[in-house]
Short mmCIF file of C-alpha atoms in Angstrom, two decimals:
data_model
loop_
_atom_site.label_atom_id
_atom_site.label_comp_id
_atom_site.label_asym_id
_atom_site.label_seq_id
_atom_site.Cartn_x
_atom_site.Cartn_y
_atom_site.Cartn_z
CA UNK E 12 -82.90 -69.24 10.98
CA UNK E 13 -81.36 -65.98 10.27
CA UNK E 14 -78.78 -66.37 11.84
CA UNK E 15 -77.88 -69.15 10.13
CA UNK E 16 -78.17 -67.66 6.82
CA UNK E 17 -76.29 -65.20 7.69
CA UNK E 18 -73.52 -67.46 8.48
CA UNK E 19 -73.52 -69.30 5.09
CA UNK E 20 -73.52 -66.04 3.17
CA UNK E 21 -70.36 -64.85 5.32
CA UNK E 22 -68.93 -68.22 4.41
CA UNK E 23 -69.46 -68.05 1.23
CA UNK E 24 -67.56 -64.35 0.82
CA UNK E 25 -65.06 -65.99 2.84
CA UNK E 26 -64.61 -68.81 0.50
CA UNK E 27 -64.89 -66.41 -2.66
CA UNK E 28 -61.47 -64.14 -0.78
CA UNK E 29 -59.53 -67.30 -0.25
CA UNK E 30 -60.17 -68.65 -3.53
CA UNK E 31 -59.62 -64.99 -5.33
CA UNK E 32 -56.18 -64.74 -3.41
CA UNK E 33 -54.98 -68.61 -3.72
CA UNK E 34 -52.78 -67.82 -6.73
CA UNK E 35 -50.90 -64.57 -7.87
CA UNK E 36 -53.06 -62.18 -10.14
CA UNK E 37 -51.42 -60.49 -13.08
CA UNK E 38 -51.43 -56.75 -11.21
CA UNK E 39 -51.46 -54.45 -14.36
CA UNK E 40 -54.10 -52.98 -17.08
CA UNK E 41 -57.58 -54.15 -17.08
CA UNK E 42 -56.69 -57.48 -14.43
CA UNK E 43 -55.38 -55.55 -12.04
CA UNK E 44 -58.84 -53.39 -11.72
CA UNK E 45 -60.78 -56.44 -11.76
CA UNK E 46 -58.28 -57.99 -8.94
CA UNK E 47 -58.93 -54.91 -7.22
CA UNK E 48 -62.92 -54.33 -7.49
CA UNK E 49 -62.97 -58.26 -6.60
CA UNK E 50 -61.45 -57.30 -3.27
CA UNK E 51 -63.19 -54.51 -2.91
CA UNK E 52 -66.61 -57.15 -3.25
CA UNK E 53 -65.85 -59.50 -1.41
CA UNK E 54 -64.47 -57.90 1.80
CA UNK E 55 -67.64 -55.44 1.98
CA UNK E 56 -69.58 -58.30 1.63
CA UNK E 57 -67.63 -60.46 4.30
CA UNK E 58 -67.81 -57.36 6.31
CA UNK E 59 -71.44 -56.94 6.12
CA UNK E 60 -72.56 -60.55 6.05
CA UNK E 61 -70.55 -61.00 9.53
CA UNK E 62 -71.73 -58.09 11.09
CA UNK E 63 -75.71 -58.77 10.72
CA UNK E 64 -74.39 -62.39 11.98
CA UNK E 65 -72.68 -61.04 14.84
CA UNK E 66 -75.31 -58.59 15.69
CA UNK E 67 -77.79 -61.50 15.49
CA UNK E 68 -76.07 -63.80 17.56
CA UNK E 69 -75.79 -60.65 20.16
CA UNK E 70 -79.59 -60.46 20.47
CA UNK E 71 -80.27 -63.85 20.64
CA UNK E 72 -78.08 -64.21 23.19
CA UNK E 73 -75.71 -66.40 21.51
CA UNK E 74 -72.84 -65.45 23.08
CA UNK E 75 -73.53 -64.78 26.53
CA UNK E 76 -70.20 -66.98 27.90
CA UNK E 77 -68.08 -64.00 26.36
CA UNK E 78 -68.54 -61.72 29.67
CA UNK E 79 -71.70 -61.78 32.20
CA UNK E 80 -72.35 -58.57 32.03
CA UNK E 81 -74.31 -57.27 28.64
CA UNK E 82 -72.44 -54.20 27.60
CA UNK E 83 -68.98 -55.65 28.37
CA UNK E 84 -70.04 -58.93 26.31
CA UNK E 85 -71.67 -56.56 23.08
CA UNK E 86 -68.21 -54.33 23.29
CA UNK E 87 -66.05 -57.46 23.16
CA UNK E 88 -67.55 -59.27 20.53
CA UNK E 89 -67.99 -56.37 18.33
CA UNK E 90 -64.48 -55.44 18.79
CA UNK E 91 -63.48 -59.05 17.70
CA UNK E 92 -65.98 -58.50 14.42
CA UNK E 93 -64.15 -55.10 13.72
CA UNK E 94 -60.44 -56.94 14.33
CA UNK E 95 -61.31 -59.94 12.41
CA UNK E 96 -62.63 -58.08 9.62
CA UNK E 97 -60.21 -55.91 8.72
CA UNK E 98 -57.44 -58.45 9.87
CA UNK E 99 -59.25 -60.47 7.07
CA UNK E 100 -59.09 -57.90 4.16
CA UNK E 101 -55.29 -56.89 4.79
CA UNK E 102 -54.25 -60.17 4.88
CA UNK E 103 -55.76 -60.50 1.38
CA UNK E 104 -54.32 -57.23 0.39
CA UNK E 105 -50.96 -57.62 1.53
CA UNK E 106 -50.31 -61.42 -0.21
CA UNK E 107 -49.97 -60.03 -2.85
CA UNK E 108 -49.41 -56.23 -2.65
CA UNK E 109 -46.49 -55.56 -0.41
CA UNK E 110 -44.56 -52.55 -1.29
CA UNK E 111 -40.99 -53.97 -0.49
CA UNK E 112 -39.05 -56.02 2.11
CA UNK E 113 -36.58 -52.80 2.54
CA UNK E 114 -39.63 -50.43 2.96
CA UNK E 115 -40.04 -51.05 7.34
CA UNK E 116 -42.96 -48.38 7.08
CA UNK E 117 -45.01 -50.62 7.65
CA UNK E 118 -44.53 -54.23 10.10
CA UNK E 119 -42.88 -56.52 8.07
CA UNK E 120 -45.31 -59.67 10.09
CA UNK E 121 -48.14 -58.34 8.55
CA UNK E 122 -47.10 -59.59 4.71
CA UNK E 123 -45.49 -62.92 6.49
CA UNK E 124 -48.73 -63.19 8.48
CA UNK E 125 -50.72 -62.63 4.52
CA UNK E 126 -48.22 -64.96 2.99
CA UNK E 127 -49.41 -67.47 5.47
CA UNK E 128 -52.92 -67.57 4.04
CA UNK E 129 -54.18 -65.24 7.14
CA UNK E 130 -57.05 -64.31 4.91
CA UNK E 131 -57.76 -67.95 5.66
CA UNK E 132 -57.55 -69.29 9.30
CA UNK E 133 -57.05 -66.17 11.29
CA UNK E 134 -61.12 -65.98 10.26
CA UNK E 135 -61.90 -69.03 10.58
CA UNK E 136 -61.06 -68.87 14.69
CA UNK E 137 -64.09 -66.35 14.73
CA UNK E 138 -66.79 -68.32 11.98
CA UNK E 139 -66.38 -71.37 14.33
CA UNK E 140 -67.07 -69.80 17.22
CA UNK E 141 -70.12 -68.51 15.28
CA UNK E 142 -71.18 -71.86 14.15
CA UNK E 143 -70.50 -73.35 18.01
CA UNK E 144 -73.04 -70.37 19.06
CA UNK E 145 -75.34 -70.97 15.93
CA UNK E 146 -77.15 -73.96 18.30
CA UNK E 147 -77.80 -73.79 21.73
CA UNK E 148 -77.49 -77.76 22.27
CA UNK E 149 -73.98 -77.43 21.02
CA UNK E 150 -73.33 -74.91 23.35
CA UNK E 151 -74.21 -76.86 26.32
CA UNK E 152 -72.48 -79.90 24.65
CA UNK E 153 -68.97 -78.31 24.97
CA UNK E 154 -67.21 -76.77 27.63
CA UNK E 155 -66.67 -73.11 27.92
CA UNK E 156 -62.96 -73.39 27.17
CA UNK E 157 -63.16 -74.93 24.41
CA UNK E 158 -65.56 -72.28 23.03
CA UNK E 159 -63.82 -69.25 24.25
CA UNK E 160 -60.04 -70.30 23.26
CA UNK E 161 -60.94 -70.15 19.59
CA UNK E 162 -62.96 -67.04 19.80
CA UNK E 163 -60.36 -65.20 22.35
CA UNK E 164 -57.33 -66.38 20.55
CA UNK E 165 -58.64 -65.00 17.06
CA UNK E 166 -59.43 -61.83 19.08
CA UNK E 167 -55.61 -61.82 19.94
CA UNK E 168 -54.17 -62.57 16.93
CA UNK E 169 -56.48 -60.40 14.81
CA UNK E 170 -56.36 -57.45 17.36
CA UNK E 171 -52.17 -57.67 17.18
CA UNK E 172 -52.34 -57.76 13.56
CA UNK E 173 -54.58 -54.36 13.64
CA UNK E 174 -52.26 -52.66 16.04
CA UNK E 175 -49.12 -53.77 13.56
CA UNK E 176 -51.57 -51.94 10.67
CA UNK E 177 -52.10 -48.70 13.29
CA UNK E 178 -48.24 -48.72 13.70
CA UNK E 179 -47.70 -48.27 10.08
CA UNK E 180 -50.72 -45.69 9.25
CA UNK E 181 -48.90 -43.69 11.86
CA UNK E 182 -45.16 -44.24 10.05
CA UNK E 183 -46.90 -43.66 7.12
CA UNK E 184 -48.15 -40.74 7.71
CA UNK E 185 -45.85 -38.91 9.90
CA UNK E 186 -43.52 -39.74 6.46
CA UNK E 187 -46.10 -38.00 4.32
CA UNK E 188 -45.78 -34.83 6.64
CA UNK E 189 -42.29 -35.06 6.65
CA UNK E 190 -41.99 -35.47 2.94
CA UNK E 191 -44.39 -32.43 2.74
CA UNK E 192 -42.45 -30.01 4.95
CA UNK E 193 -39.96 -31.14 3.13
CA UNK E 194 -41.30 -30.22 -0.35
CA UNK E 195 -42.72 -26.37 1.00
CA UNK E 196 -39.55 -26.09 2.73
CA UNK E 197 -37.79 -26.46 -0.89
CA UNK E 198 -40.46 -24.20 -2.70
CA UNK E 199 -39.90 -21.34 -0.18
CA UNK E 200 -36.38 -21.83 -0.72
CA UNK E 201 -36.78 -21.94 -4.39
CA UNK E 202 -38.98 -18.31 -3.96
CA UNK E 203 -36.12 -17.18 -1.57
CA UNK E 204 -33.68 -17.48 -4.00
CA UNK E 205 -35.23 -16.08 -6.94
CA UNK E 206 -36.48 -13.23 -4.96
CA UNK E 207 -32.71 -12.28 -4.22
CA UNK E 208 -32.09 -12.86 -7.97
CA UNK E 209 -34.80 -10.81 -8.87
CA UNK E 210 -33.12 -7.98 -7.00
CA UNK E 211 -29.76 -8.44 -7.29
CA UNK E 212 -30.76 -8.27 -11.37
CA UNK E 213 -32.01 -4.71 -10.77
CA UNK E 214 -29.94 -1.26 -11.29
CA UNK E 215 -30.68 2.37 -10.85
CA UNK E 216 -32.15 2.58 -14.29
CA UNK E 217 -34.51 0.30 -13.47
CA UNK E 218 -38.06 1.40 -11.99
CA UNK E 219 -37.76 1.78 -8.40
CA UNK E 220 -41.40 0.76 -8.60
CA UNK E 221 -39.72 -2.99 -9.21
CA UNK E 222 -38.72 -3.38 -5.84
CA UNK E 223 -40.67 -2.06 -3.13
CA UNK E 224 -42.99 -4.99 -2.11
CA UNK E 225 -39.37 -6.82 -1.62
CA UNK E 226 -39.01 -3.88 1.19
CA UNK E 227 -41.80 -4.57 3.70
CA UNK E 228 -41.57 -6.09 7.21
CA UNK E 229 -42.45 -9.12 6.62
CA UNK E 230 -39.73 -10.57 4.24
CA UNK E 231 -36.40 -12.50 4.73
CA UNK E 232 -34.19 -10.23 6.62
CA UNK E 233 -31.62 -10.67 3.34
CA UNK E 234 -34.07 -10.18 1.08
CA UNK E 235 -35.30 -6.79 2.45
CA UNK E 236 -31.98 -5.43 3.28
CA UNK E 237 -31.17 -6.60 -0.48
CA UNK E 238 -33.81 -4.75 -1.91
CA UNK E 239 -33.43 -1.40 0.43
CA UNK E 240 -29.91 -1.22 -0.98
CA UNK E 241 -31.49 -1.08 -3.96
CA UNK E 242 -33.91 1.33 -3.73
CA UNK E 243 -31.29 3.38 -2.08
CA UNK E 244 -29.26 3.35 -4.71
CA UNK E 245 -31.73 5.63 -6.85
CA UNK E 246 -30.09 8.90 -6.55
CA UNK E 247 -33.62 10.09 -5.68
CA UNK E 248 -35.09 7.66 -4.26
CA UNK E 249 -37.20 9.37 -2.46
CA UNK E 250 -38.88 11.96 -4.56
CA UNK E 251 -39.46 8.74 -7.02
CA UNK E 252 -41.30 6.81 -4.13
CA UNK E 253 -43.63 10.53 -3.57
CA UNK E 254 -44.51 10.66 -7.15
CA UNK E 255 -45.68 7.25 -6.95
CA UNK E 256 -48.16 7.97 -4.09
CA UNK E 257 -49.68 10.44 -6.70
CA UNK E 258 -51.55 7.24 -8.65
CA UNK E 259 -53.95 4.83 -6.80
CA UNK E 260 -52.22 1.95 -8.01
CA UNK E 261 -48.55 2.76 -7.59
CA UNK E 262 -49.38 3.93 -4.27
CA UNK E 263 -50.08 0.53 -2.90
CA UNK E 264 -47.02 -0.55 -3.83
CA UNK E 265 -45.62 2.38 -1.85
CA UNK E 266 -47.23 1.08 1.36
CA UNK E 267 -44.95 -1.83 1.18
CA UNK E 268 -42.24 0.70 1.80
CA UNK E 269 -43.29 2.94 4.16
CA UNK E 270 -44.61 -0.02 6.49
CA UNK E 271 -41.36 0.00 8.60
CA UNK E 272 -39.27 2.06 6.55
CA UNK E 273 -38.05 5.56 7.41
CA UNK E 274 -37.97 8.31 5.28
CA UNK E 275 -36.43 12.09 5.36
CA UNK E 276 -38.72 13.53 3.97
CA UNK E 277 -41.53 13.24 6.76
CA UNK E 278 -44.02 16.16 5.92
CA UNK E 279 -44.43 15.59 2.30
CA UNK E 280 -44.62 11.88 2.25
CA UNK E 281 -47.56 12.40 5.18
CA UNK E 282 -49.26 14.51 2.97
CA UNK E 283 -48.94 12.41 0.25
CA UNK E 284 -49.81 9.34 2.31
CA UNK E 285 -52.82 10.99 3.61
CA UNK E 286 -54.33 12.12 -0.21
CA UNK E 287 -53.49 8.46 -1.46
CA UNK E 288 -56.42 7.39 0.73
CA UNK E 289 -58.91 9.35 -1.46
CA UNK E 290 -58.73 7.21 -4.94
CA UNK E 291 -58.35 4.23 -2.66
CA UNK E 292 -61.63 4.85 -1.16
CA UNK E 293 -63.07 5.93 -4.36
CA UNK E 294 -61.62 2.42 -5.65
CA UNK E 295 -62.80 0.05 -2.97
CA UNK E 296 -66.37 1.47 -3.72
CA UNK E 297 -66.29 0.87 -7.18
CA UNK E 298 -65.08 -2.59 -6.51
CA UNK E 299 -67.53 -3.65 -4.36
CA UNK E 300 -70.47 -1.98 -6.80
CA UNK E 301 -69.28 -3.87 -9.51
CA UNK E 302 -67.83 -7.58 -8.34
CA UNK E 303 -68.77 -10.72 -9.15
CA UNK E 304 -67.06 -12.51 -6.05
CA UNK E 305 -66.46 -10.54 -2.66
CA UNK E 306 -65.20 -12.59 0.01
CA UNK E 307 -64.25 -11.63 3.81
CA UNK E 308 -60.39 -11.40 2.16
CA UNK E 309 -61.19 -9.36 -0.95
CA UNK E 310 -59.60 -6.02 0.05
CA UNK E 311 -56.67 -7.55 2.39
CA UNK E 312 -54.10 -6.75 -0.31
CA UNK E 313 -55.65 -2.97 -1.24
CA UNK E 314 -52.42 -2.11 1.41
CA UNK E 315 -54.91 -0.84 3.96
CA UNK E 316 -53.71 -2.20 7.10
CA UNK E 317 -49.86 -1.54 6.00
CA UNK E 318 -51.14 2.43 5.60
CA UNK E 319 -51.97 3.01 9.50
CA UNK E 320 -49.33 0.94 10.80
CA UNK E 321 -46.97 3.21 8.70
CA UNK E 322 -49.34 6.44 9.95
CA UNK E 323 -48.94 5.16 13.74
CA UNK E 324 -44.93 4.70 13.44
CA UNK E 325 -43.73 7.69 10.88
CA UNK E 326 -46.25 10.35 10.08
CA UNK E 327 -48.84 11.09 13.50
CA UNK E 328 -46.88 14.42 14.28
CA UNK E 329 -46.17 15.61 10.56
CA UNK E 330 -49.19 18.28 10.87
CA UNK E 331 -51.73 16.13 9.03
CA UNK E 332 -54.93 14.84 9.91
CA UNK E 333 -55.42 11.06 8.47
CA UNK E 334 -58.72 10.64 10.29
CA UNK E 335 -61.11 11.76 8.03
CA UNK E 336 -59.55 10.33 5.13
CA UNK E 337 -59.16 6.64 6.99
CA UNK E 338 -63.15 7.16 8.01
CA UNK E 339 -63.60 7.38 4.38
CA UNK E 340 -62.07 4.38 3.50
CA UNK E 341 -64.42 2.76 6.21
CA UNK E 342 -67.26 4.34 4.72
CA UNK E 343 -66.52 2.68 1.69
CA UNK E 344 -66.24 -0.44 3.17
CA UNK E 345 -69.62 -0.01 3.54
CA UNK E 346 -70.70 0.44 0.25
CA UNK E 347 -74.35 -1.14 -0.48
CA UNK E 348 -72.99 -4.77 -3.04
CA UNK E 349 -74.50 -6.72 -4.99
CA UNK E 350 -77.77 -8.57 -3.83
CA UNK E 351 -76.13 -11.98 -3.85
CA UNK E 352 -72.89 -10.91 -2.01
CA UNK E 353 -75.22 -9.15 1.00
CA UNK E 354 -73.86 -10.64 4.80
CA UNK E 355 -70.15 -10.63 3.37
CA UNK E 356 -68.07 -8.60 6.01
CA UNK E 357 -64.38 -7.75 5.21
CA UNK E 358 -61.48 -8.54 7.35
CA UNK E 359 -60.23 -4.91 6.89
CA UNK E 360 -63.07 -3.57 8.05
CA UNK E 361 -62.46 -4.57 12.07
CA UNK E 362 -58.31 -3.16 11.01
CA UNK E 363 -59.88 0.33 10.24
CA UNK E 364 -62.47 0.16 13.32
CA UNK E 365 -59.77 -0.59 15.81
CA UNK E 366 -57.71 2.12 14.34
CA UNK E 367 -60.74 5.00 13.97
CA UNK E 368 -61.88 3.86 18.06
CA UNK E 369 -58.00 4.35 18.71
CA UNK E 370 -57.97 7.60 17.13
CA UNK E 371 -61.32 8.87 17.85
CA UNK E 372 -61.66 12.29 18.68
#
């Protein structure tokens, strides 16, 4: 009996699809939402309806001339469900929503399939197999080929329709990528560019401060070699870039530089280097005392990690000893935070380790 309620109500959100899609809705404002919650409806409740019908039919044992053997015969005929489902719904999507004849992203046979009223017959292969199986007299009334052809041909059909729908999910969204790379590609290009206007807009009365994050390893090859001309072309470039290691925040900017840029002056710059680390310890401290939102990445841009590769490549054999100063910056690190940010561990933290174990006396 349940089964054969559940048949009816699948029928009926059959019937309710292929009356909703028989003529063309007005697809804008207010209509087009109700067009669109309607098919929304009615294909959940097609999908649902035939699903407790199939899975009913599956323990009664309705279908047991699918395959002999019980897993291969519950795989098959849930497969079919799945295939004629959502067969069913694009069908009723597409016969009226297409996005153009020129657009080939997706298989052009799946709107001529929906303009053919698939919504329509290619389910109607799988409800009368369900109806055949609904009695057990009928069954044995009928031979098994003319049970199965239905059943296996609206497996076919429906399953070809759903690979057609996989081959344009997969155009589709290898396009999206595409159109994405494209779109960063164009941004970083847009960045690249003003980054060399930026520069090129600077002169030697400008502050040499400007410019320095444009000199660190890690940018354009044109763009750095842009902005060490620049900084270069400071008379005294150099004693500017020392003054600024003087101040906790201009030094940071500093660190840019001196991570893969040489200087002359070797001895004062390491000293300088070295005594920057003090206020930036003293700073990190405070921070973490008094923030409202620590994360793992909170002191990643404090320059830290810049500092001993620049120590490690320039200033090791300029007579200073960073060591202590470095293990105060890891001490700081350390600093006790606030009760609700307790368990946060910073990135930088493992940078200084690996450098202190490296260094360790």
């Amino acid at each position: 009996m349940a089964s054969v309620i559940f048949f009816l109500i699948t029928l009926l959100f059959w019937l309710g699809l292929a009356m909703l899609t028989a003529s063309k809705p007005t697809l804008v404002g207010e209509n087009a939402m109700g067009y669109g919650l309607g098919l929304a409806f009615l294909g959940l409740g097609f999908a649902l309806s035939s699903l407790a019908l199939t899975l009913t039919l599956l323990i009664k044992g309705n279908f047991y001339w699918v395959a002999n053997g019980t897993s291969g015969r519950t795989a098959v005929v849930l497969i079919a469900w799945l295939c004629v489902v959502v067969t069913t719904f694009f069908c009723a999507v597409f016969k009226w929503e297409w996005h153009s004849d020129d657009d080939l992203t997706y298989p052009q046979f799946l709107h001529t399939i929906a303009v053919w009223h698939g919504q329509i017959w290619m389910p109607l292969l799988w409800l009368a197999t369900c109806l055949i199986s609904l009695n057990a007299e009928w069954l044995t009334s009928l031979s098994l080929t003319t049970v199965r052809v239905p059943f296996f041909l609206g497996l076919l059909l429906s399953g070809l329709y759903c690979g057609g729908l996989l081959v344009g999910y997969e155009r589709d969204s290898a396009a999206r990528a595409q159109a994405e790379l494209e779109s960063m590609q164009q941004q970083q290009d847009q960045w690249h560019q003003q980054n060399l206007d930026y520069i090129a807009s600077q002169t030697s009365k400008d502050p040499i401060i400007n410019i320095l994050s444009y000199t660190n390893r890690f940018q354009y090859e044109d763009v750095r070699q842009a902005a060490l001309e620049k900084v270069k072309a400071h008379p005294d470039w150099e004693a500017q870039i020392l003054a600024l290691l003087d101040h906790e925040r201009t030094a940071r900017e500093v660190y840019y530089f001196l991570d893969g840029n040489e200087v002359t002056q070797k001895e004062a710059f390491a000293k300088a280097l070295n005594e920057s680390l003090l206020p930036l310890a003293t700073s990190i401290a405070a921070d973490i005392r008094d923030s409202n939102n620590l994360q793992n990445w909170s002191f990643d841009m404090y320059g830290i990690e810049r500092v001993l590769r620049a120590i490690d490549e320039q200033f090791q054999d300029m007579g200073v000893d960073f060591y202590p100063n470095v293990y105060r910056l890891r001490q700081a690190l350390a600093t006790t935070p606030p009760e609700r940010f307790k368990g946060v561990t910073f990135n930088v933290t493992q940078v200084i380790d690996r450098w202190l174990q490296s260094h360790k006396r």
